[in-house]
PDB file of C-alpha atoms and ligand atoms in Angstrom:
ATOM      1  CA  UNK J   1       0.000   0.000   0.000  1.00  0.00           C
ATOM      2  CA  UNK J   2       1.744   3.037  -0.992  1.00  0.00           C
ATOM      3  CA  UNK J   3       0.890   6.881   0.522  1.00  0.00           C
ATOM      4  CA  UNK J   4      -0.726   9.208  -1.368  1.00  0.00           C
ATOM      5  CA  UNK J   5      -0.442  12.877  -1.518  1.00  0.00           C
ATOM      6  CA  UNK J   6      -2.850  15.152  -2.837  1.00  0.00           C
ATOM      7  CA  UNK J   7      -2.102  18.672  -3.011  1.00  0.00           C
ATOM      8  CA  UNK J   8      -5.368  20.734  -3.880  1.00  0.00           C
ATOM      9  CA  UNK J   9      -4.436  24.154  -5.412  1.00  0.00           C
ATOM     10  CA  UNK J  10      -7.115  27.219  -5.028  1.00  0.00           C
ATOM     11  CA  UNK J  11      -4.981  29.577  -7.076  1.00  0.00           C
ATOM     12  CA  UNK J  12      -6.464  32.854  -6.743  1.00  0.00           C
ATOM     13  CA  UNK J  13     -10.039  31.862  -6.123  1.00  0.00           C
ATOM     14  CA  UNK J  14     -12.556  32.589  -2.757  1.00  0.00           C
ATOM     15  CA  UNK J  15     -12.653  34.708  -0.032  1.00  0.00           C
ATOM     16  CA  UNK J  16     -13.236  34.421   3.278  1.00  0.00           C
ATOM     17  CA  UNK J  17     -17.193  33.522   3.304  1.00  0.00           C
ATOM     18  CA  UNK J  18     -16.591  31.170   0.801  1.00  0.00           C
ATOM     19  CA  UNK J  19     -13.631  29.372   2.562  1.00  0.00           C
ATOM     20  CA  UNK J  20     -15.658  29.210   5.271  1.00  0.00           C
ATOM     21  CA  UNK J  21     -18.891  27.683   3.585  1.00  0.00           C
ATOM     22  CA  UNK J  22     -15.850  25.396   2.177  1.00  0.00           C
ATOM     23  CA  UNK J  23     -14.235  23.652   4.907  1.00  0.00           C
ATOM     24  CA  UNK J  24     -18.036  23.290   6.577  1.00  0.00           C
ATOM     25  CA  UNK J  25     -19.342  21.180   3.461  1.00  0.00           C
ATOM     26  CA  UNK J  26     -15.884  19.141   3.380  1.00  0.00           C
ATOM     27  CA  UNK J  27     -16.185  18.800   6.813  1.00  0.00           C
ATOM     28  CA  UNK J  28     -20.030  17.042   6.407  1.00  0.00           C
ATOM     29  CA  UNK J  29     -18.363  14.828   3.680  1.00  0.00           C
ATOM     30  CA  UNK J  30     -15.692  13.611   6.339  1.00  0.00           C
ATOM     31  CA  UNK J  31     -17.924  13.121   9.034  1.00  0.00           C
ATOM     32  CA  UNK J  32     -21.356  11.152   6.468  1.00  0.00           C
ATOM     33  CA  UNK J  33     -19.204   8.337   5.719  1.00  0.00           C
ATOM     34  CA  UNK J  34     -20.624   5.889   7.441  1.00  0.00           C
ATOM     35  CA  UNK J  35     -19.309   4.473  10.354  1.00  0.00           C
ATOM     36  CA  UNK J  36     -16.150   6.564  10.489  1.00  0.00           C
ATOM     37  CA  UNK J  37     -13.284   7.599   8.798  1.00  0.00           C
ATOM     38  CA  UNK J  38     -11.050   4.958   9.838  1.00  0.00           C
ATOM     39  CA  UNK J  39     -13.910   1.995   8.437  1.00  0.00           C
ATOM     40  CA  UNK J  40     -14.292   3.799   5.200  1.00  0.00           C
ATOM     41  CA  UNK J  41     -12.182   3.212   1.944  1.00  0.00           C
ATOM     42  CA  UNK J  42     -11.021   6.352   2.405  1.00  0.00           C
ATOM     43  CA  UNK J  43      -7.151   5.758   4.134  1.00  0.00           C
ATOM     44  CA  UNK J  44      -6.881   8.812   6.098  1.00  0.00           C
ATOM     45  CA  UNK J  45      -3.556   7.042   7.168  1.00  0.00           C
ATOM     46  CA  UNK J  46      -2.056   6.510   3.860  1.00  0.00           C
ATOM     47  CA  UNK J  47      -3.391   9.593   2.597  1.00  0.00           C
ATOM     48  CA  UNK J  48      -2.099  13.222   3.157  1.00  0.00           C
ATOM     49  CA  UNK J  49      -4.361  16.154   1.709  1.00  0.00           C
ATOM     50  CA  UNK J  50      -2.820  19.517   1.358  1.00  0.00           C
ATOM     51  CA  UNK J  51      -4.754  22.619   0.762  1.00  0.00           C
ATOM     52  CA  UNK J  52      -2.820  25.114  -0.890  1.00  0.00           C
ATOM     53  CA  UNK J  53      -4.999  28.872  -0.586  1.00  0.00           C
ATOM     54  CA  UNK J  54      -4.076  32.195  -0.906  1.00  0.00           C
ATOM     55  CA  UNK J  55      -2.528  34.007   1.922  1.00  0.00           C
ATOM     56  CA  UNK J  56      -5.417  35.728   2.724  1.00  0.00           C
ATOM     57  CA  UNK J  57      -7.074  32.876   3.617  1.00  0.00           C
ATOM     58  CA  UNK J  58      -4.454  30.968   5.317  1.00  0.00           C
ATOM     59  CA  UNK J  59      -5.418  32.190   9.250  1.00  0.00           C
ATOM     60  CA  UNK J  60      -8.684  32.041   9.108  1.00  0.00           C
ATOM     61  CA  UNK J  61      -8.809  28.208   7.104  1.00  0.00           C
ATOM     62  CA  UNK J  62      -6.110  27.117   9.932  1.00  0.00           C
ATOM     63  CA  UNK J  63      -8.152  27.865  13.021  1.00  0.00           C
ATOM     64  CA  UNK J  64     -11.254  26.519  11.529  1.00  0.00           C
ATOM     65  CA  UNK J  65      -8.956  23.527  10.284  1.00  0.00           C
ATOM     66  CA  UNK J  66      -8.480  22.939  14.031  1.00  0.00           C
ATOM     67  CA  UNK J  67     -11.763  24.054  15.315  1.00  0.00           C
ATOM     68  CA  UNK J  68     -13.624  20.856  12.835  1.00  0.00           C
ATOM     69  CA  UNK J  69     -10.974  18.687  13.190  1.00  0.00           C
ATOM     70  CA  UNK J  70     -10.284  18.059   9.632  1.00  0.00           C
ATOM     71  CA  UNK J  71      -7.453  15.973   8.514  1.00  0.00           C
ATOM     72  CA  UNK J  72      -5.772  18.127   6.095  1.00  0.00           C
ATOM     73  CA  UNK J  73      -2.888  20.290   5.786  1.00  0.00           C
ATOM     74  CA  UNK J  74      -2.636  23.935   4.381  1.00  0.00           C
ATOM     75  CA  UNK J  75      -0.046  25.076   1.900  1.00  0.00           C
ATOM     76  CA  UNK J  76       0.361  28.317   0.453  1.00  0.00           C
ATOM     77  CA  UNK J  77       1.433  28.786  -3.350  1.00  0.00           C
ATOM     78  CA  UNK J  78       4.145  31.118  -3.181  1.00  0.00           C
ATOM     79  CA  UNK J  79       6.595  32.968  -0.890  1.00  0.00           C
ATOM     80  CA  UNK J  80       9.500  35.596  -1.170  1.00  0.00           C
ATOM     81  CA  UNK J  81      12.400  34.652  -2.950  1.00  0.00           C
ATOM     82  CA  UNK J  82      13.775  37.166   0.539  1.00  0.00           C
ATOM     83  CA  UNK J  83      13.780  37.224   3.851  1.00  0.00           C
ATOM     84  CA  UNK J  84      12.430  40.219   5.872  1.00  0.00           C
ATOM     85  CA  UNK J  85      12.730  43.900   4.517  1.00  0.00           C
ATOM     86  CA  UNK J  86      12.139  46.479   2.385  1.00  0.00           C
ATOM     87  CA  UNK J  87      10.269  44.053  -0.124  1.00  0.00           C
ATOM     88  CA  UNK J  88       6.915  45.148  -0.689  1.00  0.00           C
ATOM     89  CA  UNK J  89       4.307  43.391  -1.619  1.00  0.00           C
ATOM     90  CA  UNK J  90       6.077  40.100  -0.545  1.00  0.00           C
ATOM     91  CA  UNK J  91       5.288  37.287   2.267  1.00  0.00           C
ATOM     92  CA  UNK J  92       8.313  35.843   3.256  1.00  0.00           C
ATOM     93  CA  UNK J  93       8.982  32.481   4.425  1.00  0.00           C
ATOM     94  CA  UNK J  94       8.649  32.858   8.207  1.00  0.00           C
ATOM     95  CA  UNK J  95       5.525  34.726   7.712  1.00  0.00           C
ATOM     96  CA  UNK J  96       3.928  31.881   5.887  1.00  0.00           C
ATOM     97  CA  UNK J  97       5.659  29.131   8.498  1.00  0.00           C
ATOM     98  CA  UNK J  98       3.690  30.800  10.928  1.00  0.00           C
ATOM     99  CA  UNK J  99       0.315  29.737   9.036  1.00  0.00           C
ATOM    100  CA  UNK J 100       1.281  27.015   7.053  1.00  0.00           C
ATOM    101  CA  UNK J 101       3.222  23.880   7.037  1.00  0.00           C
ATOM    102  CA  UNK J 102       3.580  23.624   3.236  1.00  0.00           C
ATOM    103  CA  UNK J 103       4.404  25.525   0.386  1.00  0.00           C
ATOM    104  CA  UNK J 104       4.499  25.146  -3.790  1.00  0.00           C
ATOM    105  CA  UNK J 105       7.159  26.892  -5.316  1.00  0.00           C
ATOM    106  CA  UNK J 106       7.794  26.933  -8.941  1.00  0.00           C
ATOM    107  CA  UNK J 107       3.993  26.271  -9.856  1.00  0.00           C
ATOM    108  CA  UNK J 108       3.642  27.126 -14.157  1.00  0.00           C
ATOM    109  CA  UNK J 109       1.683  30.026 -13.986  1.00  0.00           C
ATOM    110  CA  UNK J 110       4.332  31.233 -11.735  1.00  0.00           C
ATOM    111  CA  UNK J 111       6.750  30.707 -14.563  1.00  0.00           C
ATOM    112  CA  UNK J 112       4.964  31.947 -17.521  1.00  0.00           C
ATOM    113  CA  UNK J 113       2.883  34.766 -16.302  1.00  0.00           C
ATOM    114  CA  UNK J 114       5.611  35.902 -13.841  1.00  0.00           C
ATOM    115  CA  UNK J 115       8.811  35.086 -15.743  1.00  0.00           C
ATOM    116  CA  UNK J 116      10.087  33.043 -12.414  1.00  0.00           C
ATOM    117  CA  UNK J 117      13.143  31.574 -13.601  1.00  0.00           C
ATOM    118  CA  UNK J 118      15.068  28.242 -12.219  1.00  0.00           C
ATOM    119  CA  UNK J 119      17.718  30.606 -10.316  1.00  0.00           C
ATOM    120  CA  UNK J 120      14.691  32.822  -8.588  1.00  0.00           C
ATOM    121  CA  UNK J 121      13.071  29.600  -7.907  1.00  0.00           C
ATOM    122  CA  UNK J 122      16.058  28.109  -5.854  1.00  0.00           C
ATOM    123  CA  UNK J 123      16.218  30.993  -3.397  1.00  0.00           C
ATOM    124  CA  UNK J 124      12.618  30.534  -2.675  1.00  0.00           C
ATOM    125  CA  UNK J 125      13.584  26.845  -2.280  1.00  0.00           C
ATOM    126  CA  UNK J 126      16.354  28.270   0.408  1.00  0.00           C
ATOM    127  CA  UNK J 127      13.982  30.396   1.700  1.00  0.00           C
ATOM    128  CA  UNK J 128      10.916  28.201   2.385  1.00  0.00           C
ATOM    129  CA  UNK J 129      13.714  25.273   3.668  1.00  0.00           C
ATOM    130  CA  UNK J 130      15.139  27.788   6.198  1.00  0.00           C
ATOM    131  CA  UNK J 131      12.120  28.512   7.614  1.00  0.00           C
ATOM    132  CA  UNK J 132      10.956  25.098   8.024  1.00  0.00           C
ATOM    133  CA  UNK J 133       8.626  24.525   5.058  1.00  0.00           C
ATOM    134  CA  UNK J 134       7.574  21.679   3.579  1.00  0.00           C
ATOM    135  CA  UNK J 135       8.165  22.037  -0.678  1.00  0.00           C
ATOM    136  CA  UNK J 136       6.376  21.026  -3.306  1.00  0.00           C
ATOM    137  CA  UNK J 137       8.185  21.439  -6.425  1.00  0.00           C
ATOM    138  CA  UNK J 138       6.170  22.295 -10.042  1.00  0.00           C
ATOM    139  CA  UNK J 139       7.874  21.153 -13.108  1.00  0.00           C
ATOM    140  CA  UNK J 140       6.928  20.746 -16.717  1.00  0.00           C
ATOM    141  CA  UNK J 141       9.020  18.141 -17.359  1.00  0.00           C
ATOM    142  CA  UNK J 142      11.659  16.049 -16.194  1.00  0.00           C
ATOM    143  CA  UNK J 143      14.425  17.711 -17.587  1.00  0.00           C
ATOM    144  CA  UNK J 144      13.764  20.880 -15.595  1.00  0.00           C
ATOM    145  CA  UNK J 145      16.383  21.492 -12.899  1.00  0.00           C
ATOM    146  CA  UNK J 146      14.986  20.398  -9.521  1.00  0.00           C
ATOM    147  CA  UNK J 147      16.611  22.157  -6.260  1.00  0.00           C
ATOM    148  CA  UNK J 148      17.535  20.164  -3.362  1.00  0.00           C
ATOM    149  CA  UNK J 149      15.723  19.840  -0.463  1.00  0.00           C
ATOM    150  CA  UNK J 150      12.127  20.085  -1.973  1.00  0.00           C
ATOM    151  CA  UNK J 151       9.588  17.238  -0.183  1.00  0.00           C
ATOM    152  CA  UNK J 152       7.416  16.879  -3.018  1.00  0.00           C
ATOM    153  CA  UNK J 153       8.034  17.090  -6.898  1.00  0.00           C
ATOM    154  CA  UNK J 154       4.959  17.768  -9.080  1.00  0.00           C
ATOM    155  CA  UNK J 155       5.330  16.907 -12.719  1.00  0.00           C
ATOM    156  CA  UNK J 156       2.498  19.264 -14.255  1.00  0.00           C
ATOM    157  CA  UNK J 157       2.763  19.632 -18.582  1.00  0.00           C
ATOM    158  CA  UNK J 158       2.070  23.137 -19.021  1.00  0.00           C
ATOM    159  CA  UNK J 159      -0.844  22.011 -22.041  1.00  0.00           C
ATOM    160  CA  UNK J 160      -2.573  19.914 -19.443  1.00  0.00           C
ATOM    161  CA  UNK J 161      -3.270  22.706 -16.885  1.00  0.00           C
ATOM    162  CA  UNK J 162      -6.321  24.018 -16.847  1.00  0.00           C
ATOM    163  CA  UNK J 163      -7.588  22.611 -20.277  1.00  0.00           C
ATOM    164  CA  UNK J 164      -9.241  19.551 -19.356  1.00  0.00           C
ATOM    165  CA  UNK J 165      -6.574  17.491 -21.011  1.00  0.00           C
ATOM    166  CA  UNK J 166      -4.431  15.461 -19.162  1.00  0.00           C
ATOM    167  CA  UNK J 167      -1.042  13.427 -20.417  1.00  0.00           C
ATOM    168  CA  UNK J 168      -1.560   9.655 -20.528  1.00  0.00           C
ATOM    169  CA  UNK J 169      -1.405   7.804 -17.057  1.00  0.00           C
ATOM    170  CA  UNK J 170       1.322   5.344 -18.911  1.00  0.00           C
ATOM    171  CA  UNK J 171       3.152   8.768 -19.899  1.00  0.00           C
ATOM    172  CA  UNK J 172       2.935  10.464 -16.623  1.00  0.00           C
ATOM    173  CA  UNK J 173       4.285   7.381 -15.058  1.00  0.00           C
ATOM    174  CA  UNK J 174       7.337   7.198 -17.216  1.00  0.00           C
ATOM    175  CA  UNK J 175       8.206  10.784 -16.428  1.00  0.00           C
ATOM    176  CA  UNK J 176       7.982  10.337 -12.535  1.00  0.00           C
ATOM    177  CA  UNK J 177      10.055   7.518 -12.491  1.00  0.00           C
ATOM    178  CA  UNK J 178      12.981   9.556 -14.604  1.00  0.00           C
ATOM    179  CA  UNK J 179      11.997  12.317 -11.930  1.00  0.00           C
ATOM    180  CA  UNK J 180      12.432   9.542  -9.230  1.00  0.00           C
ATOM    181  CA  UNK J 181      15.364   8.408 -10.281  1.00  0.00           C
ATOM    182  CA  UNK J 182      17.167  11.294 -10.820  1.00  0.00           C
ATOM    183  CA  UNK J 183      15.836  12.943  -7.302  1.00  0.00           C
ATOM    184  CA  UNK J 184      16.080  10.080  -5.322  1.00  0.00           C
ATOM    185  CA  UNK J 185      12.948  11.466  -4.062  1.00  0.00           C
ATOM    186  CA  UNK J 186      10.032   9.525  -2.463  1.00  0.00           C
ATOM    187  CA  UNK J 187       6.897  11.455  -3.426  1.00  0.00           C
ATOM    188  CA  UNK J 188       6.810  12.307  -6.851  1.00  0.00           C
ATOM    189  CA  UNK J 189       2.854  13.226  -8.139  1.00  0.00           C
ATOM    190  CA  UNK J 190       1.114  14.648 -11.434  1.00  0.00           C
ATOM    191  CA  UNK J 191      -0.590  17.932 -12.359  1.00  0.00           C
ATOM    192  CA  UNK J 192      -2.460  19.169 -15.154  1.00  0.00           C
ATOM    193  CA  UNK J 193      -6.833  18.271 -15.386  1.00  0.00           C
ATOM    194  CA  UNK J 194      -6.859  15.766 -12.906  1.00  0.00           C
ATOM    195  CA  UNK J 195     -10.921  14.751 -11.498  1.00  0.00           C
ATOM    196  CA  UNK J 196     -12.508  12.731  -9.680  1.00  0.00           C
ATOM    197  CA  UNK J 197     -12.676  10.744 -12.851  1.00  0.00           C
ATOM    198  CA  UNK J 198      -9.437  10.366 -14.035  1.00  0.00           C
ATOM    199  CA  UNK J 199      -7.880   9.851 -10.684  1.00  0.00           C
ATOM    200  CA  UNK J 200      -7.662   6.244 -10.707  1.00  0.00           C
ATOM    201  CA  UNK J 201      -5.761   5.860 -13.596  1.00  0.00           C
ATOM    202  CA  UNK J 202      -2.671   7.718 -12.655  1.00  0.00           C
ATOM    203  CA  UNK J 203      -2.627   6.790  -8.490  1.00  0.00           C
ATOM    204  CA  UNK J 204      -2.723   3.364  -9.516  1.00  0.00           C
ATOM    205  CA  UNK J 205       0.461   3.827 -11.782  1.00  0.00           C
ATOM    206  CA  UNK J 206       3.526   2.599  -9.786  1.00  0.00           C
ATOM    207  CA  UNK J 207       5.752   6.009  -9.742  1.00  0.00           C
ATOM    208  CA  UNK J 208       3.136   8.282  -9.542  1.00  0.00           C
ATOM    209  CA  UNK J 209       2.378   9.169  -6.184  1.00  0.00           C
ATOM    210  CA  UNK J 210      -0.233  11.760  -5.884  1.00  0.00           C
ATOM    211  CA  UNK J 211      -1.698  14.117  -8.193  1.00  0.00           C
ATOM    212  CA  UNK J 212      -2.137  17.728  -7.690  1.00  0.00           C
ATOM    213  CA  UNK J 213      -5.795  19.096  -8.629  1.00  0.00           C
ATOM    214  CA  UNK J 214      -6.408  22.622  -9.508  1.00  0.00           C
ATOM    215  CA  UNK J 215     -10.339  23.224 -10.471  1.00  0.00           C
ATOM    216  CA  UNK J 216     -11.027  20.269  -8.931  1.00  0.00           C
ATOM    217  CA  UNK J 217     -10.132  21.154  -5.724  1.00  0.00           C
ATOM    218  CA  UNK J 218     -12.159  24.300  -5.414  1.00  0.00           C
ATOM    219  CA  UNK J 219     -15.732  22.674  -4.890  1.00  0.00           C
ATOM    220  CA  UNK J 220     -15.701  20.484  -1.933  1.00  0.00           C
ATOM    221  CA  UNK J 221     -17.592  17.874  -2.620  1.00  0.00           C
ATOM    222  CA  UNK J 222     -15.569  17.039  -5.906  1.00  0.00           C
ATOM    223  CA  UNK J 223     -12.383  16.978  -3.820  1.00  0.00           C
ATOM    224  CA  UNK J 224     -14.022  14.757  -1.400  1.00  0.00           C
ATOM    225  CA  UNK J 225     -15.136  12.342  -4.136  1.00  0.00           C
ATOM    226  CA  UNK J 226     -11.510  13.130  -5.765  1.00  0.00           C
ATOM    227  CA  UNK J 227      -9.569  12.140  -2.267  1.00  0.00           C
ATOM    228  CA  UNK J 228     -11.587   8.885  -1.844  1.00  0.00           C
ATOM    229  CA  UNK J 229     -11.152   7.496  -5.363  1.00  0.00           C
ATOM    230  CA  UNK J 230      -7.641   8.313  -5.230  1.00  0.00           C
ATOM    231  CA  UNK J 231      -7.856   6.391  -1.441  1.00  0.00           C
ATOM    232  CA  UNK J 232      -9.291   3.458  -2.653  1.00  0.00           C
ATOM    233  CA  UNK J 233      -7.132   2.612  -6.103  1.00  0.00           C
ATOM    234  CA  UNK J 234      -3.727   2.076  -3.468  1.00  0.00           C
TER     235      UNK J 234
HETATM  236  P1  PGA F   1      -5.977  21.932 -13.010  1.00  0.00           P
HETATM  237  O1  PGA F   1      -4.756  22.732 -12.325  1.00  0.00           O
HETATM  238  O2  PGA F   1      -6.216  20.710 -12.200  1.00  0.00           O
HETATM  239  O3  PGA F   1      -7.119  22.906 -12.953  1.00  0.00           O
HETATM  240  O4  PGA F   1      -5.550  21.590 -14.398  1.00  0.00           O
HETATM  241  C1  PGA F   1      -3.609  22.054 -11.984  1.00  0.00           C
HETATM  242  C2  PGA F   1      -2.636  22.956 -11.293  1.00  0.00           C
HETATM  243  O5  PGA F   1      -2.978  23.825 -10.493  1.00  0.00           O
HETATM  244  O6  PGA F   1      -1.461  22.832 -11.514  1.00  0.00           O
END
């Protein structure tokens, strides 16, 4: 039985009303299946769930993530490549540790639409390690140079994010094991359309680990369904 990681990504969506109404409805889904968590098919203990949300939302999700009881994580989806100062604008990494256990850094849109490049994208790396985050890594491909010390990698194709098209599960799991091999990392997932549809063909594939939902993530009972399918294919 292998553990799964699902990172759900928000990207700039909701505010605080709608976070709220959110985590309330996920939390119903959590609690409904009958008996319990630990008798459903959903393996709360080989699964970790990490909800990455704006900053602006990060407080507010993490004390009601503690009020309900809910077994996921938080993540944000960026940080400062810097440390405190005169940066404005930017939350740096201590800021976010004080939220947030996780972090992505080098996410595509991040790359295209902000021009990150590989070099800004290691001092964030540095940045978010120093403070004692937990990284997952975005890459297109698995050529792309990968930092050291990221937790997570996240192979994402660029075309597949977003468009409702994903790569082939056979595909995907051919460029996670390069990714694995060459990392020597553990947790190696896939990007780019994923549903509660498609899960189950790329968790069951042997190097893909996880898969990291965008759209999907943002209503909460299509993350539920999403989490248990990807649960029950291990
Ligand atoms: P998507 O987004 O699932 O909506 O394609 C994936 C992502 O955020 O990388």
């Amino acid at each position: 039985m292998k553990q799964i990681f699902i990172a759900g990504n928000w990207k700039s969506n909701k505010g605080i009303a709608e976070a709220k109404e959110w985590l309330q409805q996920f939390n119903v889904k959590c609690q409904t299946r009958p008996p319990a968590r630990q008798v459903s098919n959903l393996k709360w203990d080989q699964t970790t769930v990490v909800l990455c949300v704006p900053f602006t939302l990060l407080y507010l999700m993490k004390q009601e993530i503690i009020r309900l009881q809910i077994p996921i994580k938080l993540g944000a989806q960026d940080l400062s490549p810097y440390g405190a100062g005169a940066f404005t604008g930017e939350v740096n990494a201590t800021q976010a540790k004080e939220l947030t256990e996780w972090v992505i850094v080098g996410h595509s849109e991040r790359r295209s639409l902000f021009g990150e490049s590989d070099e800004l994208l290691a001092k964030k790396v540095d940045q978010a390690k120093s403070a004692g985050l937990r990284i997952i890594y975005c890459v297109p491909d698995d050529k792309t140079i990968v930092p050291q010390h990221v937790d997570v990698i996240a192979y994402e194709p660029v075309w597949a994010i977003g468009t409702g098209k994903t790569d082939t599960p056979d595909n995907a799991n051919r460029v996670c094991e390069t990714i694995k091999r060459k990392t020597n990392l553990s947790a190696v997932i896939y990007g780019g359309s994923i549903t509660s549809d498609n899960v189950n063909s790329f968790i069951s594939m042997p190097f893909i680990d996880g898969v990291l939902p965008g759209g999907a993530s943002l209503d909460p009972e299509k993350f539920y369904t999403l989490i248990l399918k990807a649960s029950s294919a291990t």
